[in-house]
Structure formats: C-alpha cells, structure tokens
Amino acid sequence: MKIQVITLFPEMFEGVLGSSMLWKAADRGIADYSFINLRDFGLGPRKTVDDTPYGGGDGMLLKPDPVVAAIEQARQNDPDALVLLPTPRGKTYKQSDAKEIAAAGQQGRGLIIVSPRYEGYDERITQWVDRQYSIGNYVLTGGELPAMILIDSVVRLLPGVLGGETSAEIESFQDDDENIEFPQYTRPEDFRGLKVPEVLLTGHHGEIAKWRAKNAHKAGPA
Ligand code: ADE
C-alpha cells in the first residue's frame, strides 16, 4: 500500500515508521511510505506556507496554494489514492474506518495524508480531500501524530503484517465496540499476591471463551 504523507516535519515520522511492525511492513514490501515536504511548495523566496486568517484571530493558517499543489503532486504519483485530512473538525476515526481503508489498500488504492500545522488551514483545501478524521476530542499541535495513528491502524490490518492474523479473522469484528479486547495474563501465576483468574489455568477452551466474552468490555476508571 502506497502511503504518501504531506508534512512540514517528515523527521517526526522516522521513529514510528522506522521501528517494529510498521518498519517490517515496509521491509516486506506491504507498505511503502514516502514524504512530500510542504515547504517545497511554499511561495516566494522564503517558501511561505502560512498566512494570517481573514476576519482576524490568533495564529497562522496554512495557505491553500502550497497544500493543494502538494496534494496534486501526490495524486500524480498515485491517481487513485484516498486523500485523508486529520483535523479536530472531522468525523471521529473508528476501527471500522481503518478496516475500510485497509480493504481499499488491498484493492490497490494508496493513501495521501495531509498533516496540517500552525493554528489550522484554509478551509478550501477540503475540496481536495476525500475524508476528514478527528482522532479524539482534544487538540494537538499538528496533524503528524494523527497521521501516524491513521497509518498504524491501517497498516496492521494489511495481510502479512501481523504474524498469524489473517484478514478474514480481522473482518469477523463487525462493529467498533465489539473490537474491545479481553484482559490477558502471562507468567507468573501469582504476582505480588495478584492471581491469574483460575479459569484461564484450566485449559478448558469453552469456559475460557465464555470468560473472555464476559470480560471484553472497557476497563473502568483506574
Ligand atoms: N489535529 C489536531 N488535533 C487533532 C485531532 N484531535 N484529530 C485529528 N487531527 C488533529
């Protein structure tokens, strides 16, 4: 799956995409990450990418011209790609979105992710975007961390990335709330007086499955 990221800070991605499963996905040829530096599309001798908002207000906005030029270049590299914009204004991103994007990836569709910075972007860029996603009800300093979250959640679903897990198994999770995992335990059986639930030690698969189903809900506060 071809994944192009438009950003002013490509170096922020190095640790995340260069380690562990995301790195392995690239090494195995399953994911192909590349970066388009928005600065290269900046205007004038100072390569300006931002400007003050019409109507007043604090902070600077990304100008539409450099962002759209960068998207157009990315689209030339991959005409069928889905263009994603992480933004607090977007629809809340869910596991079902990750699955849908990973499925599109298996059909050969790549991703172009625009990572905004500064206080925001000129709204007109959304005309060049297919999906706007919020990764939660809080505000970050830019779209790079959300972009990495989108990439991680999609790439782990691509066949061959996680050992032993088939895409069919993943498809069996139907809705977003069913996707919550049950608690798990490993050795030792008794850790500082905290015991592993008895049923998990029995080897009784039916009872274990029942216990897991019963406990596959969100953890309470603390
Ligand atoms: N950019 C800043 N905050 C964000 C959020 N919560 N989700 C997506 N993009 C963002």
Coordinates of C-alpha atoms and ligand atoms in Angstrom, one line a residue, residues 86-88 133-136 138-143 146, ligand 1:
P86 CA -6.6 14.7 10.2
T87 CA -8.5 17.6 11.8
P88 CA -10.4 18.1 15.1
Y133 CA -10.9 12.5 10.6
S134 CA -10.6 13.5 14.2
I135 CA -8.6 11.0 16.3
G136 CA -10.4 12.2 19.5
Y138 CA -8.7 17.0 22.2
V139 CA -6.5 19.3 20.2
L140 CA -2.9 18.6 19.2
T141 CA -0.3 20.9 17.8
G142 CA -0.4 19.4 14.3
G143 CA -1.5 16.6 12.1
P146 CA -2.8 11.8 14.0
Ligands
ADE1 N1 -5.1 17.9 14.7 C1 -5.1 18.5 15.9 N2 -5.8 17.8 16.8 C2 -6.4 16.8 16.1 C3 -7.3 15.7 16.4 N3 -7.8 15.6 17.6 N4 -7.6 14.9 15.5 C4 -7.1 15.0 14.2 N5 -6.3 16.0 13.8 C5 -5.9 16.9 14.8

